[in-house]
Tab-separated table of C-alpha atoms and ligand atoms in Angstrom:
chain	number	residue	atom	x	y	z
A	1	MET	CA	26.455	-20.978	35.028
A	2	ARG	CA	22.405	-19.007	34.830
A	3	TYR	CA	22.971	-15.570	33.044
A	4	ALA	CA	20.524	-12.854	33.814
A	5	LEU	CA	21.414	-10.145	30.545
A	6	ILE	CA	19.998	-6.760	30.205
A	7	SER	CA	19.684	-4.492	28.269
A	8	ASP	CA	18.839	-0.993	26.726
A	9	VAL	CA	18.016	0.645	30.005
A	10	HIS	CA	18.119	4.282	28.898
A	11	ALA	CA	18.202	6.359	32.094
A	12	ASN	CA	15.143	4.106	32.976
A	13	ARG	CA	15.305	3.830	36.312
A	14	PRO	CA	11.855	2.617	37.185
A	15	ALA	CA	12.564	0.282	35.580
A	16	LEU	CA	15.947	-0.631	35.793
A	17	GLU	CA	14.861	-1.417	39.745
A	18	ALA	CA	12.682	-3.884	38.654
A	19	VAL	CA	14.309	-5.855	37.005
A	20	LEU	CA	17.478	-6.230	39.049
A	21	ARG	CA	14.574	-7.388	42.365
A	22	ASP	CA	13.488	-9.701	39.883
A	23	ILE	CA	16.544	-10.872	38.991
A	24	ALA	CA	16.427	-11.789	42.816
A	25	THR	CA	13.991	-13.284	43.517
A	26	ARG	CA	15.106	-16.528	41.012
A	27	GLY	CA	17.817	-16.728	43.354
A	28	ALA	CA	19.588	-19.002	41.005
A	29	VAL	CA	21.579	-16.016	38.603
A	30	ASP	CA	24.819	-16.726	38.991
A	31	ALA	CA	26.007	-13.037	37.049
A	32	THR	CA	24.654	-10.644	35.617
A	33	TYR	CA	25.465	-8.338	32.468
A	34	HIS	CA	23.714	-5.517	30.070
A	35	LEU	CA	25.083	-4.927	26.645
A	36	GLY	CA	24.417	-1.159	26.445
A	37	ASP	CA	22.220	2.039	26.352
A	38	LEU	CA	22.395	2.757	29.432
A	39	VAL	CA	21.217	6.275	28.815
A	40	GLY	CA	19.314	8.288	26.754
A	41	TYR	CA	14.936	9.387	26.648
A	42	ALA	CA	14.568	9.585	30.404
A	43	PRO	CA	16.090	11.386	32.801
A	44	TRP	CA	18.074	9.427	35.188
A	45	PRO	CA	21.774	8.700	32.771
A	46	ASN	CA	23.676	8.763	35.714
A	47	GLU	CA	21.764	6.836	38.108
A	48	VAL	CA	21.525	4.333	36.701
A	49	VAL	CA	25.452	4.097	36.136
A	50	GLU	CA	25.995	4.821	39.254
A	51	MET	CA	23.479	1.250	39.835
A	52	LEU	CA	25.632	-0.733	37.868
A	53	VAL	CA	28.896	0.099	39.004
A	54	THR	CA	27.844	-0.249	42.429
A	55	ARG	CA	26.591	-3.586	42.136
A	56	GLY	CA	29.478	-5.073	40.399
A	57	ILE	CA	27.410	-5.197	36.541
A	58	PRO	CA	29.753	-4.583	33.491
A	59	GLY	CA	28.632	-4.728	30.088
A	60	VAL	CA	30.092	-3.453	26.841
A	61	ALA	CA	29.020	-0.181	24.850
A	62	GLY	CA	26.080	0.809	23.454
A	63	ASN	CA	25.897	3.315	20.346
A	64	TYR	CA	24.345	6.241	22.852
A	65	ASP	CA	26.941	4.882	25.516
A	66	SER	CA	30.265	5.846	23.064
A	67	THR	CA	28.936	9.257	21.157
A	68	VAL	CA	27.629	9.790	24.497
A	69	ALA	CA	31.511	9.404	25.688
A	70	THR	CA	33.972	10.415	22.778
A	71	ASP	CA	30.772	14.247	22.027
A	72	TYR	CA	30.582	12.293	18.731
A	73	LYS	CA	27.007	14.835	16.884
A	74	HIS	CA	24.756	12.139	17.074
A	75	CYS	CA	23.636	9.407	19.078
A	76	GLY	CA	23.694	6.835	16.039
A	77	CYS	CA	20.694	6.462	16.412
A	78	GLN	CA	17.594	5.435	13.817
A	79	TYR	CA	15.109	7.825	12.718
A	80	GLU	CA	11.931	7.582	9.591
A	81	ASP	CA	10.450	10.856	9.985
A	82	PRO	CA	11.250	14.356	11.028
A	83	ARG	CA	9.593	14.357	13.742
A	84	GLN	CA	11.580	11.109	15.690
A	85	GLU	CA	14.827	12.713	13.756
A	86	GLU	CA	13.913	15.279	15.933
A	87	LEU	CA	12.705	14.005	19.944
A	88	SER	CA	16.140	11.458	18.468
A	89	HIS	CA	18.610	15.007	18.853
A	90	LEU	CA	16.640	16.674	21.394
A	91	SER	CA	17.885	13.264	24.269
A	92	TYR	CA	20.618	13.801	22.942
A	93	ALA	CA	20.941	17.361	23.575
A	94	TRP	CA	19.378	16.903	27.054
A	95	THR	CA	21.560	13.709	27.543
A	96	ARG	CA	25.105	15.500	26.928
A	97	GLU	CA	24.126	18.179	29.483
A	98	HIS	CA	23.132	16.233	32.098
A	99	VAL	CA	25.756	13.470	32.295
A	100	SER	CA	28.306	13.580	35.075
A	101	ALA	CA	31.996	13.897	34.160
A	102	ARG	CA	32.156	10.084	35.781
A	103	THR	CA	29.400	9.380	33.587
A	104	LYS	CA	31.187	10.314	30.574
A	105	ALA	CA	33.988	8.741	31.888
A	106	LEU	CA	32.557	5.261	33.106
A	107	LEU	CA	30.846	4.733	29.174
A	108	GLY	CA	33.725	5.396	28.000
A	109	SER	CA	35.338	2.785	29.971
A	110	LEU	CA	32.901	0.024	28.755
A	111	PRO	CA	34.058	-2.390	26.205
A	112	PHE	CA	32.521	-3.102	22.409
A	113	ARG	CA	32.703	-6.836	23.337
A	114	ILE	CA	33.063	-9.681	25.932
A	115	ASP	CA	33.222	-13.075	25.843
A	116	LEU	CA	31.823	-15.490	28.723
A	117	ARG	CA	32.996	-19.506	29.275
A	118	PRO	CA	30.688	-20.520	31.386
A	119	ASN	CA	32.512	-24.031	31.228
A	120	GLY	CA	35.857	-22.376	32.100
A	121	GLY	CA	38.090	-21.579	29.343
A	122	HIS	CA	40.363	-24.850	30.428
A	123	VAL	CA	38.031	-26.770	27.965
A	124	ALA	CA	35.846	-26.471	25.184
A	125	GLY	CA	32.291	-25.723	25.513
A	126	PRO	CA	29.752	-22.877	24.793
A	127	THR	CA	31.305	-19.329	24.782
A	128	VAL	CA	28.749	-16.880	24.949
A	129	ILE	CA	29.665	-13.615	22.585
A	130	LEU	CA	27.747	-10.365	24.286
A	131	VAL	CA	27.923	-6.710	21.785
A	132	HIS	CA	25.582	-4.441	21.608
A	133	GLY	CA	24.692	-4.122	17.589
A	134	ASN	CA	27.088	-6.256	15.114
A	135	GLN	CA	30.803	-7.823	14.931
A	136	THR	CA	31.571	-4.041	14.069
A	137	LEU	CA	29.481	-1.339	14.568
A	138	ASN	CA	27.158	-0.714	17.741
A	139	THR	CA	24.897	0.888	15.073
A	140	VAL	CA	23.585	-1.770	13.089
A	141	TYR	CA	19.731	-2.989	14.187
A	142	VAL	CA	19.738	-6.664	13.881
A	143	HIS	CA	16.538	-7.321	14.074
A	144	ARG	CA	14.001	-10.776	13.903
A	145	GLU	CA	13.477	-10.193	10.033
A	146	ARG	CA	17.090	-9.889	9.518
A	147	SER	CA	17.526	-13.631	7.512
A	148	ASP	CA	19.636	-16.514	8.009
A	149	THR	CA	22.619	-15.553	6.018
A	150	PHE	CA	23.093	-11.914	7.954
A	151	LEU	CA	22.928	-14.222	10.933
A	152	GLU	CA	25.582	-16.968	9.570
A	153	LYS	CA	28.009	-13.774	8.315
A	154	MET	CA	27.386	-12.432	11.901
A	155	GLY	CA	28.059	-15.513	13.582
A	156	ALA	CA	31.052	-15.945	11.651
A	157	ALA	CA	33.139	-12.492	11.620
A	158	LEU	CA	31.932	-13.168	15.328
A	159	GLY	CA	33.879	-16.111	15.780
A	160	ALA	CA	31.109	-18.498	16.270
A	161	ARG	CA	30.815	-22.633	16.132
A	162	PRO	CA	27.804	-24.418	16.287
A	163	GLY	CA	26.873	-24.542	20.177
A	164	ASP	CA	27.997	-20.375	20.888
A	165	VAL	CA	25.260	-17.766	21.887
A	166	VAL	CA	25.226	-14.210	20.606
A	167	CYS	CA	23.575	-11.738	22.827
A	168	PHE	CA	22.693	-7.668	21.355
A	169	GLY	CA	19.866	-5.368	22.203
A	170	HIS	CA	19.905	-2.327	20.567
A	171	THR	CA	16.335	-3.239	17.876
A	172	HIS	CA	14.760	-2.792	21.939
A	173	VAL	CA	12.759	-6.311	20.170
A	174	PRO	CA	13.691	-9.746	22.190
A	175	TRP	CA	14.032	-12.560	20.115
A	176	HIS	CA	15.544	-15.729	19.748
A	177	ARG	CA	16.290	-18.154	16.890
A	178	VAL	CA	19.627	-20.544	15.927
A	179	VAL	CA	20.970	-20.977	12.755
A	180	ASP	CA	23.403	-23.194	11.828
A	181	GLY	CA	23.682	-24.224	15.562
A	182	VAL	CA	24.176	-20.763	16.555
A	183	HIS	CA	22.336	-18.774	19.157
A	184	TYR	CA	21.073	-15.971	18.397
A	185	VAL	CA	19.409	-14.018	21.355
A	186	ASN	CA	18.295	-10.222	21.793
A	187	THR	CA	17.263	-9.211	24.914
A	188	GLY	CA	15.044	-6.390	24.115
A	189	SER	CA	15.512	-3.645	26.609
A	190	VAL	CA	14.449	-2.932	30.215
A	191	GLY	CA	13.312	0.627	29.526
A	192	ARG	CA	12.529	1.417	26.567
A	193	PRO	CA	10.734	-1.310	24.810
A	194	LYS	CA	9.547	-0.999	21.771
A	195	ASP	CA	7.265	-4.316	20.970
A	196	GLY	CA	4.451	-2.712	21.841
A	197	ASP	CA	4.360	-4.206	25.599
A	198	TRP	CA	5.386	-1.556	28.485
A	199	ARG	CA	6.930	-4.158	30.828
A	200	ALA	CA	10.692	-4.477	30.738
A	201	SER	CA	12.338	-7.165	29.115
A	202	TYR	CA	15.658	-9.238	29.415
A	203	VAL	CA	17.152	-12.613	29.256
A	204	LEU	CA	17.758	-15.691	31.571
A	205	LEU	CA	20.323	-17.353	29.161
A	206	ASP	CA	21.382	-21.249	30.528
A	207	VAL	CA	24.417	-22.928	30.174
A	208	ILE	CA	24.155	-26.401	31.360
A	209	GLY	CA	27.499	-28.447	30.045
A	210	GLY	CA	26.840	-27.958	25.849
A	211	ASN	CA	22.730	-27.252	25.966
A	212	VAL	CA	22.001	-23.432	26.375
A	213	THR	CA	18.018	-22.501	27.237
A	214	ALA	CA	16.947	-18.570	26.787
A	215	GLU	CA	13.498	-16.881	28.450
A	216	ILE	CA	13.305	-13.763	27.556
A	217	VAL	CA	11.000	-13.032	30.747
A	218	ARG	CA	9.024	-9.052	30.911
A	219	VAL	CA	8.916	-7.845	34.494
A	220	ASP	CA	5.804	-4.681	35.404
A	221	TYR	CA	7.360	-1.292	37.182
A	222	ASP	CA	5.921	1.906	37.673
A	223	VAL	CA	5.855	2.758	34.279
A	224	GLU	CA	4.254	6.207	35.583
A	225	ALA	CA	6.308	7.250	38.238
A	226	ALA	CA	9.467	6.873	34.774
A	227	ALA	CA	6.714	9.098	32.735
A	228	ARG	CA	6.255	11.581	35.171
A	229	ALA	CA	9.680	12.057	36.310
A	230	ILE	CA	10.088	12.796	31.532
A	231	ILE	CA	7.364	15.279	31.571
A	232	ALA	CA	8.904	17.009	34.935
A	233	SER	CA	12.137	17.397	33.038
A	234	GLU	CA	13.137	18.932	30.287
A	235	LEU	CA	12.691	16.171	27.732
A	236	PRO	CA	9.870	15.575	25.391
A	237	ASP	CA	6.401	14.232	27.020
A	238	ASP	CA	6.542	11.792	23.774
A	239	PHE	CA	9.026	10.050	25.382
A	240	ALA	CA	6.234	9.640	28.137
A	241	ASP	CA	3.974	7.992	25.727
A	242	HIS	CA	6.431	5.987	24.121
A	243	LEU	CA	7.195	3.897	27.462
A	244	ARG	CA	3.572	4.472	28.875
A	245	GLU	CA	2.783	2.227	24.548
A	246	GLY	CA	5.247	-0.191	24.705
A	247	GLY	CA	6.916	1.770	21.623
A	248	ALA	CA	5.991	0.442	18.018
A	249	GLU	CA	7.816	-1.098	16.313
A	250	ARG	CA	8.730	0.424	13.115
A	251	ARG	CA	11.586	-0.099	10.641
A	252	PRO	CA	11.945	-1.599	7.104
A	253	THR	CA	10.505	-4.924	6.607
A	254	ALA	CA	13.489	-7.024	5.206
A	255	PRO	CA	16.504	-5.020	5.752
A	256	ALA	CA	18.446	-5.621	2.466
A	257	LEU	CA	22.906	-6.760	3.552
A	258	ARG	CA	24.633	-2.611	3.221
A	259	PRO	CA	28.385	-2.284	2.986
A	260	ALA	CA	27.289	0.095	6.011
A	261	ASP	CA	26.564	-3.292	8.826
A	262	GLY	CA	30.009	-4.472	8.351
A	263	PHE	CA	29.278	-7.276	5.454
B	1	FE2	FE1	19.189	1.596	22.646
């Protein structure tokens, strides 16, 4: 089985279109799943959700999806200075104002987690586990600097065994690491990368028997079309600059385990 895993589209229609086109050109992709955060920061929340529904692409609830769906007080996003906090609130308010009742209902219907059994459930074999953040909350950032101990605890809490694959997004930075035989795969972000590379990111995951490979794919898209649409909207122009620059990875260098992370 070959899966395409797309996460953190964040209402960026040109980026999603480019990624879906790229997946189509690969030919051998058996199924595509999204890992949440369909809305926020760009002006096409309804169009992005509709595109995934139309194409029959299932997925899990990101923090943006579940907070918008439940009218939560904020998006559960991380910010490190007052300006970031202000931008975060502006994006959330704009998105809540512009999502249709149908979009909101669809976001609210997304499951927290999806388990896939590429070899079928009738035989032992790898399980591919899809979440947005970690096993407990879709707001927890599983950065690539997380320790092996952190990942081991996450894998154990999800019931992952050696050979299994744990896939997630949320940090907008792609990476892949194997700890104690369990694969941890962060898909990066389709519509709002934060690793300094403006191109859309997604993952092609191949599971052949017990053999697992993950390829991180980057896709050019019409970033200026997205930037222009942001500037033409009432969303902050900062979000256009972020897309053009591919963001910047800003976070603590060595995140510690905290009770809030579900441990
Ligand atoms: Fe996100």
